[in-house]
Amino acid sequence: MAQILTASDLMDTTPSNSQTPVPSTPDYPELTSSLTSSNPNSGSKSKNGDSEYRRIRCPPHRYTPLRTSWEQILTPLVQYLNLLVRFNTKTRSVELKTSPTSSPGSLQKGADFVSCFMMGFEVVDAVALLRLDDLYLDSFQVTDVKMLKGDHLSRAIGRIAGEDGKTRYAIENATRTRIVLADQHVHILGSYQNIRVARDAICSLIMGAPPGKVYNNMRNVGRRLNES
């Protein structure tokens, strides 16, 4: 079983093989895992002879959630995708590396999973990207739909969320998607058809369509998709 870093290790500043002080911005030890052989040099090569890396930056507002959910994030990456993982405290980024037992496409799946969490999705929703092949991520900005500034932009974002998030939840339930609002950025997780329905509904709200009309159109389209 691969080595799993705990949440407390995320902020560990003392290497396990040394008692000497370390700099104030320490790095994690080199990527190691029991998935590699006993030869210390074999861990740097994958099946095609080259190691592949991905680095996903952690936004400041997602650092605390990352610490809290570190073990939940690490487990599927190591046990399911057979990747080598560490958190680099200098660059504030999650680094992924292929291992000799990694399957083709595992690195990209792992990067998509971590990126999904960094966007603001819950771990349980992001894990669906690893289990299902027909799930996708779509991101856009409110200003991509209509050029808005100041209070007009704030009102458009408020129309998408609704009071206590009711509008967003209604769109999620009707389209079977997950939606994250991060300032003026909108992230949608779901199947291709469902993302299209949810995006059309959100764009209509941004353009000023009445919520009742948007709900009716969304339900009609969703009903036709279920019947097809």
mmCIF file with all atom_site columns, C-alpha atoms in Angstrom:
data_model
loop_
_atom_site.group_PDB
_atom_site.id
_atom_site.type_symbol
_atom_site.label_atom_id
_atom_site.label_alt_id
_atom_site.label_comp_id
_atom_site.label_asym_id
_atom_site.label_entity_id
_atom_site.label_seq_id
_atom_site.pdbx_PDB_ins_code
_atom_site.Cartn_x
_atom_site.Cartn_y
_atom_site.Cartn_z
_atom_site.occupancy
_atom_site.B_iso_or_equiv
_atom_site.pdbx_formal_charge
_atom_site.auth_seq_id
_atom_site.auth_comp_id
_atom_site.auth_asym_id
_atom_site.auth_atom_id
_atom_site.pdbx_PDB_model_num
ATOM 1   C CA . MET A 1 1   ? 0.000   0.000  0.000   1.00 0.00 ? 1   MET A CA 1
ATOM 2   C CA . ALA A 1 2   ? 1.289   3.421  -0.922  1.00 0.00 ? 2   ALA A CA 1
ATOM 3   C CA . GLN A 1 3   ? 2.419   5.975  1.590   1.00 0.00 ? 3   GLN A CA 1
ATOM 4   C CA . ILE A 1 4   ? -0.406  8.366  2.508   1.00 0.00 ? 4   ILE A CA 1
ATOM 5   C CA . LEU A 1 5   ? 0.384   11.794 3.918   1.00 0.00 ? 5   LEU A CA 1
ATOM 6   C CA . THR A 1 6   ? -1.917  12.831 6.707   1.00 0.00 ? 6   THR A CA 1
ATOM 7   C CA . ALA A 1 7   ? -3.398  16.274 7.167   1.00 0.00 ? 7   ALA A CA 1
ATOM 8   C CA . SER A 1 8   ? -0.856  17.008 9.883   1.00 0.00 ? 8   SER A CA 1
ATOM 9   C CA . ASP A 1 9   ? 1.981   16.195 7.453   1.00 0.00 ? 9   ASP A CA 1
ATOM 10  C CA . LEU A 1 10  ? 0.746   18.990 5.216   1.00 0.00 ? 10  LEU A CA 1
ATOM 11  C CA . MET A 1 11  ? 2.333   21.587 7.467   1.00 0.00 ? 11  MET A CA 1
ATOM 12  C CA . ASP A 1 12  ? 5.214   19.416 8.779   1.00 0.00 ? 12  ASP A CA 1
ATOM 13  C CA . THR A 1 13  ? 8.398   21.450 8.705   1.00 0.00 ? 13  THR A CA 1
ATOM 14  C CA . THR A 1 14  ? 10.939  18.881 10.013  1.00 0.00 ? 14  THR A CA 1
ATOM 15  C CA . PRO A 1 15  ? 12.248  16.056 7.790   1.00 0.00 ? 15  PRO A CA 1
ATOM 16  C CA . SER A 1 16  ? 11.907  12.608 9.353   1.00 0.00 ? 16  SER A CA 1
ATOM 17  C CA . ASN A 1 17  ? 15.591  11.720 8.728   1.00 0.00 ? 17  ASN A CA 1
ATOM 18  C CA . SER A 1 18  ? 17.097  14.833 10.290  1.00 0.00 ? 18  SER A CA 1
ATOM 19  C CA . GLN A 1 19  ? 16.915  16.687 13.582  1.00 0.00 ? 19  GLN A CA 1
ATOM 20  C CA . THR A 1 20  ? 18.430  19.914 12.239  1.00 0.00 ? 20  THR A CA 1
ATOM 21  C CA . PRO A 1 21  ? 16.325  23.021 11.681  1.00 0.00 ? 21  PRO A CA 1
ATOM 22  C CA . VAL A 1 22  ? 14.937  23.647 8.211   1.00 0.00 ? 22  VAL A CA 1
ATOM 23  C CA . PRO A 1 23  ? 14.101  26.848 6.325   1.00 0.00 ? 23  PRO A CA 1
ATOM 24  C CA . SER A 1 24  ? 10.811  28.601 6.979   1.00 0.00 ? 24  SER A CA 1
ATOM 25  C CA . THR A 1 25  ? 9.408   27.436 3.603   1.00 0.00 ? 25  THR A CA 1
ATOM 26  C CA . PRO A 1 26  ? 10.181  23.686 3.610   1.00 0.00 ? 26  PRO A CA 1
ATOM 27  C CA . ASP A 1 27  ? 9.455   21.290 0.780   1.00 0.00 ? 27  ASP A CA 1
ATOM 28  C CA . TYR A 1 28  ? 8.067   17.789 1.025   1.00 0.00 ? 28  TYR A CA 1
ATOM 29  C CA . PRO A 1 29  ? 10.441  14.842 0.758   1.00 0.00 ? 29  PRO A CA 1
ATOM 30  C CA . GLU A 1 30  ? 10.970  13.452 -2.720  1.00 0.00 ? 30  GLU A CA 1
ATOM 31  C CA . LEU A 1 31  ? 8.001   11.556 -4.114  1.00 0.00 ? 31  LEU A CA 1
ATOM 32  C CA . THR A 1 32  ? 8.190   8.036  -2.722  1.00 0.00 ? 32  THR A CA 1
ATOM 33  C CA . SER A 1 33  ? 5.769   5.152  -2.672  1.00 0.00 ? 33  SER A CA 1
ATOM 34  C CA . SER A 1 34  ? 5.712   1.413  -2.116  1.00 0.00 ? 34  SER A CA 1
ATOM 35  C CA . LEU A 1 35  ? 4.306   1.216  -5.648  1.00 0.00 ? 35  LEU A CA 1
ATOM 36  C CA . THR A 1 36  ? 7.875   1.549  -6.930  1.00 0.00 ? 36  THR A CA 1
ATOM 37  C CA . SER A 1 37  ? 10.478  -1.202 -6.761  1.00 0.00 ? 37  SER A CA 1
ATOM 38  C CA . SER A 1 38  ? 13.343  -1.385 -4.279  1.00 0.00 ? 38  SER A CA 1
ATOM 39  C CA . ASN A 1 39  ? 15.684  0.199  -6.815  1.00 0.00 ? 39  ASN A CA 1
ATOM 40  C CA . PRO A 1 40  ? 15.779  3.908  -5.867  1.00 0.00 ? 40  PRO A CA 1
ATOM 41  C CA . ASN A 1 41  ? 16.302  4.936  -9.507  1.00 0.00 ? 41  ASN A CA 1
ATOM 42  C CA . SER A 1 42  ? 13.312  2.996  -10.857 1.00 0.00 ? 42  SER A CA 1
ATOM 43  C CA . GLY A 1 43  ? 10.813  5.401  -9.323  1.00 0.00 ? 43  GLY A CA 1
ATOM 44  C CA . SER A 1 44  ? 11.767  8.118  -11.835 1.00 0.00 ? 44  SER A CA 1
ATOM 45  C CA . LYS A 1 45  ? 10.699  6.135  -14.893 1.00 0.00 ? 45  LYS A CA 1
ATOM 46  C CA . SER A 1 46  ? 7.306   4.944  -16.069 1.00 0.00 ? 46  SER A CA 1
ATOM 47  C CA . LYS A 1 47  ? 6.460   2.179  -18.523 1.00 0.00 ? 47  LYS A CA 1
ATOM 48  C CA . ASN A 1 48  ? 7.500   4.276  -21.512 1.00 0.00 ? 48  ASN A CA 1
ATOM 49  C CA . GLY A 1 49  ? 10.770  5.169  -19.805 1.00 0.00 ? 49  GLY A CA 1
ATOM 50  C CA . ASP A 1 50  ? 9.864   8.732  -18.859 1.00 0.00 ? 50  ASP A CA 1
ATOM 51  C CA . SER A 1 51  ? 8.174   10.163 -15.785 1.00 0.00 ? 51  SER A CA 1
ATOM 52  C CA . GLU A 1 52  ? 5.326   12.573 -16.302 1.00 0.00 ? 52  GLU A CA 1
ATOM 53  C CA . TYR A 1 53  ? 4.382   15.351 -13.907 1.00 0.00 ? 53  TYR A CA 1
ATOM 54  C CA . ARG A 1 54  ? 1.439   17.611 -13.295 1.00 0.00 ? 54  ARG A CA 1
ATOM 55  C CA . ARG A 1 55  ? 1.403   20.601 -10.961 1.00 0.00 ? 55  ARG A CA 1
ATOM 56  C CA . ILE A 1 56  ? -1.903  22.111 -9.839  1.00 0.00 ? 56  ILE A CA 1
ATOM 57  C CA . ARG A 1 57  ? -1.701  25.419 -8.000  1.00 0.00 ? 57  ARG A CA 1
ATOM 58  C CA . CYS A 1 58  ? -3.814  25.824 -4.880  1.00 0.00 ? 58  CYS A CA 1
ATOM 59  C CA . PRO A 1 59  ? -5.717  29.154 -4.727  1.00 0.00 ? 59  PRO A CA 1
ATOM 60  C CA . PRO A 1 60  ? -5.410  30.917 -1.360  1.00 0.00 ? 60  PRO A CA 1
ATOM 61  C CA . HIS A 1 61  ? -9.099  30.421 -0.546  1.00 0.00 ? 61  HIS A CA 1
ATOM 62  C CA . ARG A 1 62  ? -8.806  26.630 -1.098  1.00 0.00 ? 62  ARG A CA 1
ATOM 63  C CA . TYR A 1 63  ? -5.744  26.059 1.094   1.00 0.00 ? 63  TYR A CA 1
ATOM 64  C CA . THR A 1 64  ? -7.707  25.422 4.302   1.00 0.00 ? 64  THR A CA 1
ATOM 65  C CA . PRO A 1 65  ? -10.216 23.066 2.598   1.00 0.00 ? 65  PRO A CA 1
ATOM 66  C CA . LEU A 1 66  ? -7.238  21.240 1.053   1.00 0.00 ? 66  LEU A CA 1
ATOM 67  C CA . ARG A 1 67  ? -5.694  20.689 4.488   1.00 0.00 ? 67  ARG A CA 1
ATOM 68  C CA . THR A 1 68  ? -9.009  19.459 5.869   1.00 0.00 ? 68  THR A CA 1
ATOM 69  C CA . SER A 1 69  ? -9.707  17.063 2.981   1.00 0.00 ? 69  SER A CA 1
ATOM 70  C CA . TRP A 1 70  ? -6.114  16.022 2.235   1.00 0.00 ? 70  TRP A CA 1
ATOM 71  C CA . GLU A 1 71  ? -6.532  12.319 3.071   1.00 0.00 ? 71  GLU A CA 1
ATOM 72  C CA . GLN A 1 72  ? -9.795  12.094 1.122   1.00 0.00 ? 72  GLN A CA 1
ATOM 73  C CA . ILE A 1 73  ? -8.069  13.631 -1.896  1.00 0.00 ? 73  ILE A CA 1
ATOM 74  C CA . LEU A 1 74  ? -4.926  11.531 -1.608  1.00 0.00 ? 74  LEU A CA 1
ATOM 75  C CA . THR A 1 75  ? -6.589  8.113  -1.251  1.00 0.00 ? 75  THR A CA 1
ATOM 76  C CA . PRO A 1 76  ? -8.164  7.833  -4.736  1.00 0.00 ? 76  PRO A CA 1
ATOM 77  C CA . LEU A 1 77  ? -5.060  9.303  -6.380  1.00 0.00 ? 77  LEU A CA 1
ATOM 78  C CA . VAL A 1 78  ? -2.751  6.727  -4.795  1.00 0.00 ? 78  VAL A CA 1
ATOM 79  C CA . GLN A 1 79  ? -4.946  3.643  -4.453  1.00 0.00 ? 79  GLN A CA 1
ATOM 80  C CA . TYR A 1 80  ? -7.116  3.984  -7.569  1.00 0.00 ? 80  TYR A CA 1
ATOM 81  C CA . LEU A 1 81  ? -4.847  5.779  -10.054 1.00 0.00 ? 81  LEU A CA 1
ATOM 82  C CA . ASN A 1 82  ? -1.503  4.544  -8.647  1.00 0.00 ? 82  ASN A CA 1
ATOM 83  C CA . LEU A 1 83  ? 0.008   8.015  -8.778  1.00 0.00 ? 83  LEU A CA 1
ATOM 84  C CA . LEU A 1 84  ? 2.732   9.509  -6.607  1.00 0.00 ? 84  LEU A CA 1
ATOM 85  C CA . VAL A 1 85  ? 1.507   12.644 -4.855  1.00 0.00 ? 85  VAL A CA 1
ATOM 86  C CA . ARG A 1 86  ? 2.897   15.390 -2.672  1.00 0.00 ? 86  ARG A CA 1
ATOM 87  C CA . PHE A 1 87  ? 2.014   18.935 -1.634  1.00 0.00 ? 87  PHE A CA 1
ATOM 88  C CA . ASN A 1 88  ? 4.786   21.436 -2.307  1.00 0.00 ? 88  ASN A CA 1
ATOM 89  C CA . THR A 1 89  ? 4.639   24.047 0.454   1.00 0.00 ? 89  THR A CA 1
ATOM 90  C CA . LYS A 1 90  ? 6.982   26.394 -1.424  1.00 0.00 ? 90  LYS A CA 1
ATOM 91  C CA . THR A 1 91  ? 4.815   26.733 -4.514  1.00 0.00 ? 91  THR A CA 1
ATOM 92  C CA . ARG A 1 92  ? 1.528   25.938 -2.733  1.00 0.00 ? 92  ARG A CA 1
ATOM 93  C CA . SER A 1 93  ? 0.710   23.320 -5.354  1.00 0.00 ? 93  SER A CA 1
ATOM 94  C CA . VAL A 1 94  ? -0.236  19.648 -5.544  1.00 0.00 ? 94  VAL A CA 1
ATOM 95  C CA . GLU A 1 95  ? 2.280   17.686 -7.602  1.00 0.00 ? 95  GLU A CA 1
ATOM 96  C CA . LEU A 1 96  ? 1.392   14.414 -9.329  1.00 0.00 ? 96  LEU A CA 1
ATOM 97  C CA . LYS A 1 97  ? 3.818   11.935 -10.841 1.00 0.00 ? 97  LYS A CA 1
ATOM 98  C CA . THR A 1 98  ? 3.323   8.688  -12.724 1.00 0.00 ? 98  THR A CA 1
ATOM 99  C CA . SER A 1 99  ? 4.545   5.395  -11.279 1.00 0.00 ? 99  SER A CA 1
ATOM 100 C CA . PRO A 1 100 ? 5.508   2.147  -13.088 1.00 0.00 ? 100 PRO A CA 1
ATOM 101 C CA . THR A 1 101 ? 2.028   0.763  -12.359 1.00 0.00 ? 101 THR A CA 1
ATOM 102 C CA . SER A 1 102 ? 0.089   3.806  -13.550 1.00 0.00 ? 102 SER A CA 1
ATOM 103 C CA . SER A 1 103 ? -2.310  3.153  -16.410 1.00 0.00 ? 103 SER A CA 1
ATOM 104 C CA . PRO A 1 104 ? -2.436  5.437  -19.476 1.00 0.00 ? 104 PRO A CA 1
ATOM 105 C CA . GLY A 1 105 ? -4.551  8.468  -18.773 1.00 0.00 ? 105 GLY A CA 1
ATOM 106 C CA . SER A 1 106 ? -4.237  8.202  -14.990 1.00 0.00 ? 106 SER A CA 1
ATOM 107 C CA . LEU A 1 107 ? -2.176  11.369 -14.710 1.00 0.00 ? 107 LEU A CA 1
ATOM 108 C CA . GLN A 1 108 ? -4.704  13.435 -16.659 1.00 0.00 ? 108 GLN A CA 1
ATOM 109 C CA . LYS A 1 109 ? -7.589  11.992 -14.639 1.00 0.00 ? 109 LYS A CA 1
ATOM 110 C CA . GLY A 1 110 ? -5.769  12.820 -11.421 1.00 0.00 ? 110 GLY A CA 1
ATOM 111 C CA . ALA A 1 111 ? -5.059  16.366 -12.581 1.00 0.00 ? 111 ALA A CA 1
ATOM 112 C CA . ASP A 1 112 ? -8.720  16.853 -13.540 1.00 0.00 ? 112 ASP A CA 1
ATOM 113 C CA . PHE A 1 113 ? -9.795  15.526 -10.138 1.00 0.00 ? 113 PHE A CA 1
ATOM 114 C CA . VAL A 1 114 ? -7.514  17.898 -8.211  1.00 0.00 ? 114 VAL A CA 1
ATOM 115 C CA . SER A 1 115 ? -8.409  20.837 -10.469 1.00 0.00 ? 115 SER A CA 1
ATOM 116 C CA . CYS A 1 116 ? -12.090 20.139 -9.871  1.00 0.00 ? 116 CYS A CA 1
ATOM 117 C CA . PHE A 1 117 ? -11.534 20.382 -6.114  1.00 0.00 ? 117 PHE A CA 1
ATOM 118 C CA . MET A 1 118 ? -9.501  23.582 -6.506  1.00 0.00 ? 118 MET A CA 1
ATOM 119 C CA . MET A 1 119 ? -12.423 25.145 -8.380  1.00 0.00 ? 119 MET A CA 1
ATOM 120 C CA . GLY A 1 120 ? -14.586 24.703 -5.310  1.00 0.00 ? 120 GLY A CA 1
ATOM 121 C CA . PHE A 1 121 ? -16.344 21.359 -5.765  1.00 0.00 ? 121 PHE A CA 1
ATOM 122 C CA . GLU A 1 122 ? -16.686 18.938 -2.868  1.00 0.00 ? 122 GLU A CA 1
ATOM 123 C CA . VAL A 1 123 ? -14.427 15.871 -2.853  1.00 0.00 ? 123 VAL A CA 1
ATOM 124 C CA . VAL A 1 124 ? -17.400 13.525 -3.239  1.00 0.00 ? 124 VAL A CA 1
ATOM 125 C CA . ASP A 1 125 ? -18.412 15.369 -6.424  1.00 0.00 ? 125 ASP A CA 1
ATOM 126 C CA . ALA A 1 126 ? -14.867 15.552 -7.793  1.00 0.00 ? 126 ALA A CA 1
ATOM 127 C CA . VAL A 1 127 ? -14.392 11.790 -7.287  1.00 0.00 ? 127 VAL A CA 1
ATOM 128 C CA . ALA A 1 128 ? -17.177 11.223 -9.816  1.00 0.00 ? 128 ALA A CA 1
ATOM 129 C CA . LEU A 1 129 ? -14.717 12.354 -12.510 1.00 0.00 ? 129 LEU A CA 1
ATOM 130 C CA . LEU A 1 130 ? -12.618 9.278  -11.714 1.00 0.00 ? 130 LEU A CA 1
ATOM 131 C CA . ARG A 1 131 ? -15.528 6.830  -11.693 1.00 0.00 ? 131 ARG A CA 1
ATOM 132 C CA . LEU A 1 132 ? -17.526 8.035  -14.704 1.00 0.00 ? 132 LEU A CA 1
ATOM 133 C CA . ASP A 1 133 ? -16.179 8.637  -18.196 1.00 0.00 ? 133 ASP A CA 1
ATOM 134 C CA . ASP A 1 134 ? -19.044 10.833 -19.410 1.00 0.00 ? 134 ASP A CA 1
ATOM 135 C CA . LEU A 1 135 ? -18.549 13.659 -16.896 1.00 0.00 ? 135 LEU A CA 1
ATOM 136 C CA . TYR A 1 136 ? -16.992 16.952 -17.926 1.00 0.00 ? 136 TYR A CA 1
ATOM 137 C CA . LEU A 1 137 ? -16.116 20.351 -16.499 1.00 0.00 ? 137 LEU A CA 1
ATOM 138 C CA . ASP A 1 138 ? -17.237 23.589 -18.104 1.00 0.00 ? 138 ASP A CA 1
ATOM 139 C CA . SER A 1 139 ? -16.135 27.010 -16.891 1.00 0.00 ? 139 SER A CA 1
ATOM 140 C CA . PHE A 1 140 ? -16.999 30.502 -18.033 1.00 0.00 ? 140 PHE A CA 1
ATOM 141 C CA . GLN A 1 141 ? -17.330 34.022 -16.674 1.00 0.00 ? 141 GLN A CA 1
ATOM 142 C CA . VAL A 1 142 ? -20.469 36.080 -16.297 1.00 0.00 ? 142 VAL A CA 1
ATOM 143 C CA . THR A 1 143 ? -18.836 38.791 -18.413 1.00 0.00 ? 143 THR A CA 1
ATOM 144 C CA . ASP A 1 144 ? -18.412 36.260 -21.252 1.00 0.00 ? 144 ASP A CA 1
ATOM 145 C CA . VAL A 1 145 ? -22.205 36.265 -21.591 1.00 0.00 ? 145 VAL A CA 1
ATOM 146 C CA . LYS A 1 146 ? -22.832 39.972 -21.086 1.00 0.00 ? 146 LYS A CA 1
ATOM 147 C CA . MET A 1 147 ? -20.462 42.825 -20.354 1.00 0.00 ? 147 MET A CA 1
ATOM 148 C CA . LEU A 1 148 ? -21.463 43.958 -16.880 1.00 0.00 ? 148 LEU A CA 1
ATOM 149 C CA . LYS A 1 149 ? -19.705 46.039 -14.239 1.00 0.00 ? 149 LYS A CA 1
ATOM 150 C CA . GLY A 1 150 ? -20.256 47.144 -10.668 1.00 0.00 ? 150 GLY A CA 1
ATOM 151 C CA . ASP A 1 151 ? -23.738 46.672 -9.243  1.00 0.00 ? 151 ASP A CA 1
ATOM 152 C CA . HIS A 1 152 ? -25.043 45.224 -12.505 1.00 0.00 ? 152 HIS A CA 1
ATOM 153 C CA . LEU A 1 153 ? -22.469 42.425 -12.280 1.00 0.00 ? 153 LEU A CA 1
ATOM 154 C CA . SER A 1 154 ? -23.297 41.785 -8.623  1.00 0.00 ? 154 SER A CA 1
ATOM 155 C CA . ARG A 1 155 ? -27.012 41.560 -9.403  1.00 0.00 ? 155 ARG A CA 1
ATOM 156 C CA . ALA A 1 156 ? -26.371 39.099 -12.237 1.00 0.00 ? 156 ALA A CA 1
ATOM 157 C CA . ILE A 1 157 ? -24.364 36.854 -9.909  1.00 0.00 ? 157 ILE A CA 1
ATOM 158 C CA . GLY A 1 158 ? -27.128 37.138 -7.325  1.00 0.00 ? 158 GLY A CA 1
ATOM 159 C CA . ARG A 1 159 ? -29.719 36.082 -9.910  1.00 0.00 ? 159 ARG A CA 1
ATOM 160 C CA . ILE A 1 160 ? -27.740 32.903 -10.597 1.00 0.00 ? 160 ILE A CA 1
ATOM 161 C CA . ALA A 1 161 ? -27.438 32.016 -6.921  1.00 0.00 ? 161 ALA A CA 1
ATOM 162 C CA . GLY A 1 162 ? -30.892 33.124 -5.840  1.00 0.00 ? 162 GLY A CA 1
ATOM 163 C CA . GLU A 1 163 ? -31.993 33.698 -2.267  1.00 0.00 ? 163 GLU A CA 1
ATOM 164 C CA . ASP A 1 164 ? -30.071 31.297 0.008   1.00 0.00 ? 164 ASP A CA 1
ATOM 165 C CA . GLY A 1 165 ? -28.795 29.545 -3.130  1.00 0.00 ? 165 GLY A CA 1
ATOM 166 C CA . LYS A 1 166 ? -32.267 28.322 -4.119  1.00 0.00 ? 166 LYS A CA 1
ATOM 167 C CA . THR A 1 167 ? -31.905 29.141 -7.813  1.00 0.00 ? 167 THR A CA 1
ATOM 168 C CA . ARG A 1 168 ? -28.578 27.359 -8.102  1.00 0.00 ? 168 ARG A CA 1
ATOM 169 C CA . TYR A 1 169 ? -29.955 24.309 -6.284  1.00 0.00 ? 169 TYR A CA 1
ATOM 170 C CA . ALA A 1 170 ? -33.003 24.278 -8.567  1.00 0.00 ? 170 ALA A CA 1
ATOM 171 C CA . ILE A 1 171 ? -30.786 24.268 -11.661 1.00 0.00 ? 171 ILE A CA 1
ATOM 172 C CA . GLU A 1 172 ? -28.595 21.525 -10.177 1.00 0.00 ? 172 GLU A CA 1
ATOM 173 C CA . ASN A 1 173 ? -31.566 19.307 -9.351  1.00 0.00 ? 173 ASN A CA 1
ATOM 174 C CA . ALA A 1 174 ? -33.296 19.840 -12.689 1.00 0.00 ? 174 ALA A CA 1
ATOM 175 C CA . THR A 1 175 ? -30.178 19.203 -14.782 1.00 0.00 ? 175 THR A CA 1
ATOM 176 C CA . ARG A 1 176 ? -28.387 16.709 -12.505 1.00 0.00 ? 176 ARG A CA 1
ATOM 177 C CA . THR A 1 177 ? -25.255 18.824 -12.445 1.00 0.00 ? 177 THR A CA 1
ATOM 178 C CA . ARG A 1 178 ? -23.112 20.501 -9.803  1.00 0.00 ? 178 ARG A CA 1
ATOM 179 C CA . ILE A 1 179 ? -22.504 24.239 -10.018 1.00 0.00 ? 179 ILE A CA 1
ATOM 180 C CA . VAL A 1 180 ? -19.917 26.391 -8.251  1.00 0.00 ? 180 VAL A CA 1
ATOM 181 C CA . LEU A 1 181 ? -20.064 30.189 -8.244  1.00 0.00 ? 181 LEU A CA 1
ATOM 182 C CA . ALA A 1 182 ? -16.673 31.741 -7.519  1.00 0.00 ? 182 ALA A CA 1
ATOM 183 C CA . ASP A 1 183 ? -16.986 35.505 -7.842  1.00 0.00 ? 183 ASP A CA 1
ATOM 184 C CA . GLN A 1 184 ? -17.843 36.003 -11.530 1.00 0.00 ? 184 GLN A CA 1
ATOM 185 C CA . HIS A 1 185 ? -16.624 32.520 -12.514 1.00 0.00 ? 185 HIS A CA 1
ATOM 186 C CA . VAL A 1 186 ? -19.170 29.739 -13.069 1.00 0.00 ? 186 VAL A CA 1
ATOM 187 C CA . HIS A 1 187 ? -18.045 26.087 -12.986 1.00 0.00 ? 187 HIS A CA 1
ATOM 188 C CA . ILE A 1 188 ? -20.403 23.277 -14.037 1.00 0.00 ? 188 ILE A CA 1
ATOM 189 C CA . LEU A 1 189 ? -19.783 19.542 -13.527 1.00 0.00 ? 189 LEU A CA 1
ATOM 190 C CA . GLY A 1 190 ? -21.957 17.006 -15.341 1.00 0.00 ? 190 GLY A CA 1
ATOM 191 C CA . SER A 1 191 ? -22.617 15.180 -18.598 1.00 0.00 ? 191 SER A CA 1
ATOM 192 C CA . TYR A 1 192 ? -22.321 17.052 -21.879 1.00 0.00 ? 192 TYR A CA 1
ATOM 193 C CA . GLN A 1 193 ? -26.075 17.400 -22.466 1.00 0.00 ? 193 GLN A CA 1
ATOM 194 C CA . ASN A 1 194 ? -26.843 18.350 -18.865 1.00 0.00 ? 194 ASN A CA 1
ATOM 195 C CA . ILE A 1 195 ? -24.075 20.966 -18.843 1.00 0.00 ? 195 ILE A CA 1
ATOM 196 C CA . ARG A 1 196 ? -25.566 22.517 -21.964 1.00 0.00 ? 196 ARG A CA 1
ATOM 197 C CA . VAL A 1 197 ? -29.025 22.755 -20.363 1.00 0.00 ? 197 VAL A CA 1
ATOM 198 C CA . ALA A 1 198 ? -27.610 24.231 -17.139 1.00 0.00 ? 198 ALA A CA 1
ATOM 199 C CA . ARG A 1 199 ? -25.442 26.711 -19.034 1.00 0.00 ? 199 ARG A CA 1
ATOM 200 C CA . ASP A 1 200 ? -28.374 27.885 -21.159 1.00 0.00 ? 200 ASP A CA 1
ATOM 201 C CA . ALA A 1 201 ? -30.419 28.459 -17.994 1.00 0.00 ? 201 ALA A CA 1
ATOM 202 C CA . ILE A 1 202 ? -27.607 30.421 -16.333 1.00 0.00 ? 202 ILE A CA 1
ATOM 203 C CA . CYS A 1 203 ? -27.029 32.511 -19.461 1.00 0.00 ? 203 CYS A CA 1
ATOM 204 C CA . SER A 1 204 ? -30.750 33.331 -19.606 1.00 0.00 ? 204 SER A CA 1
ATOM 205 C CA . LEU A 1 205 ? -30.627 34.532 -15.998 1.00 0.00 ? 205 LEU A CA 1
ATOM 206 C CA . ILE A 1 206 ? -27.597 36.685 -16.757 1.00 0.00 ? 206 ILE A CA 1
ATOM 207 C CA . MET A 1 207 ? -29.397 38.228 -19.730 1.00 0.00 ? 207 MET A CA 1
ATOM 208 C CA . GLY A 1 208 ? -32.310 39.166 -17.473 1.00 0.00 ? 208 GLY A CA 1
ATOM 209 C CA . ALA A 1 209 ? -34.933 36.504 -18.215 1.00 0.00 ? 209 ALA A CA 1
ATOM 210 C CA . PRO A 1 210 ? -37.534 35.982 -15.445 1.00 0.00 ? 210 PRO A CA 1
ATOM 211 C CA . PRO A 1 211 ? -36.593 33.029 -13.201 1.00 0.00 ? 211 PRO A CA 1
ATOM 212 C CA . GLY A 1 212 ? -40.029 31.421 -13.652 1.00 0.00 ? 212 GLY A CA 1
ATOM 213 C CA . LYS A 1 213 ? -39.623 31.343 -17.418 1.00 0.00 ? 213 LYS A CA 1
ATOM 214 C CA . VAL A 1 214 ? -36.105 29.932 -17.077 1.00 0.00 ? 214 VAL A CA 1
ATOM 215 C CA . TYR A 1 215 ? -37.341 27.136 -14.779 1.00 0.00 ? 215 TYR A CA 1
ATOM 216 C CA . ASN A 1 216 ? -40.115 26.154 -17.204 1.00 0.00 ? 216 ASN A CA 1
ATOM 217 C CA . ASN A 1 217 ? -37.786 26.067 -20.202 1.00 0.00 ? 217 ASN A CA 1
ATOM 218 C CA . MET A 1 218 ? -35.231 24.078 -18.232 1.00 0.00 ? 218 MET A CA 1
ATOM 219 C CA . ARG A 1 219 ? -37.814 21.503 -17.126 1.00 0.00 ? 219 ARG A CA 1
ATOM 220 C CA . ASN A 1 220 ? -39.152 21.112 -20.661 1.00 0.00 ? 220 ASN A CA 1
ATOM 221 C CA . VAL A 1 221 ? -35.681 20.549 -22.094 1.00 0.00 ? 221 VAL A CA 1
ATOM 222 C CA . GLY A 1 222 ? -34.798 18.158 -19.264 1.00 0.00 ? 222 GLY A CA 1
ATOM 223 C CA . ARG A 1 223 ? -37.982 16.184 -19.870 1.00 0.00 ? 223 ARG A CA 1
ATOM 224 C CA . ARG A 1 224 ? -37.181 15.818 -23.562 1.00 0.00 ? 224 ARG A CA 1
ATOM 225 C CA . LEU A 1 225 ? -33.662 14.649 -22.747 1.00 0.00 ? 225 LEU A CA 1
ATOM 226 C CA . ASN A 1 226 ? -35.004 11.989 -20.370 1.00 0.00 ? 226 ASN A CA 1
ATOM 227 C CA . GLU A 1 227 ? -37.462 10.736 -22.985 1.00 0.00 ? 227 GLU A CA 1
ATOM 228 C CA . SER A 1 228 ? -34.841 10.516 -25.726 1.00 0.00 ? 228 SER A CA 1
#
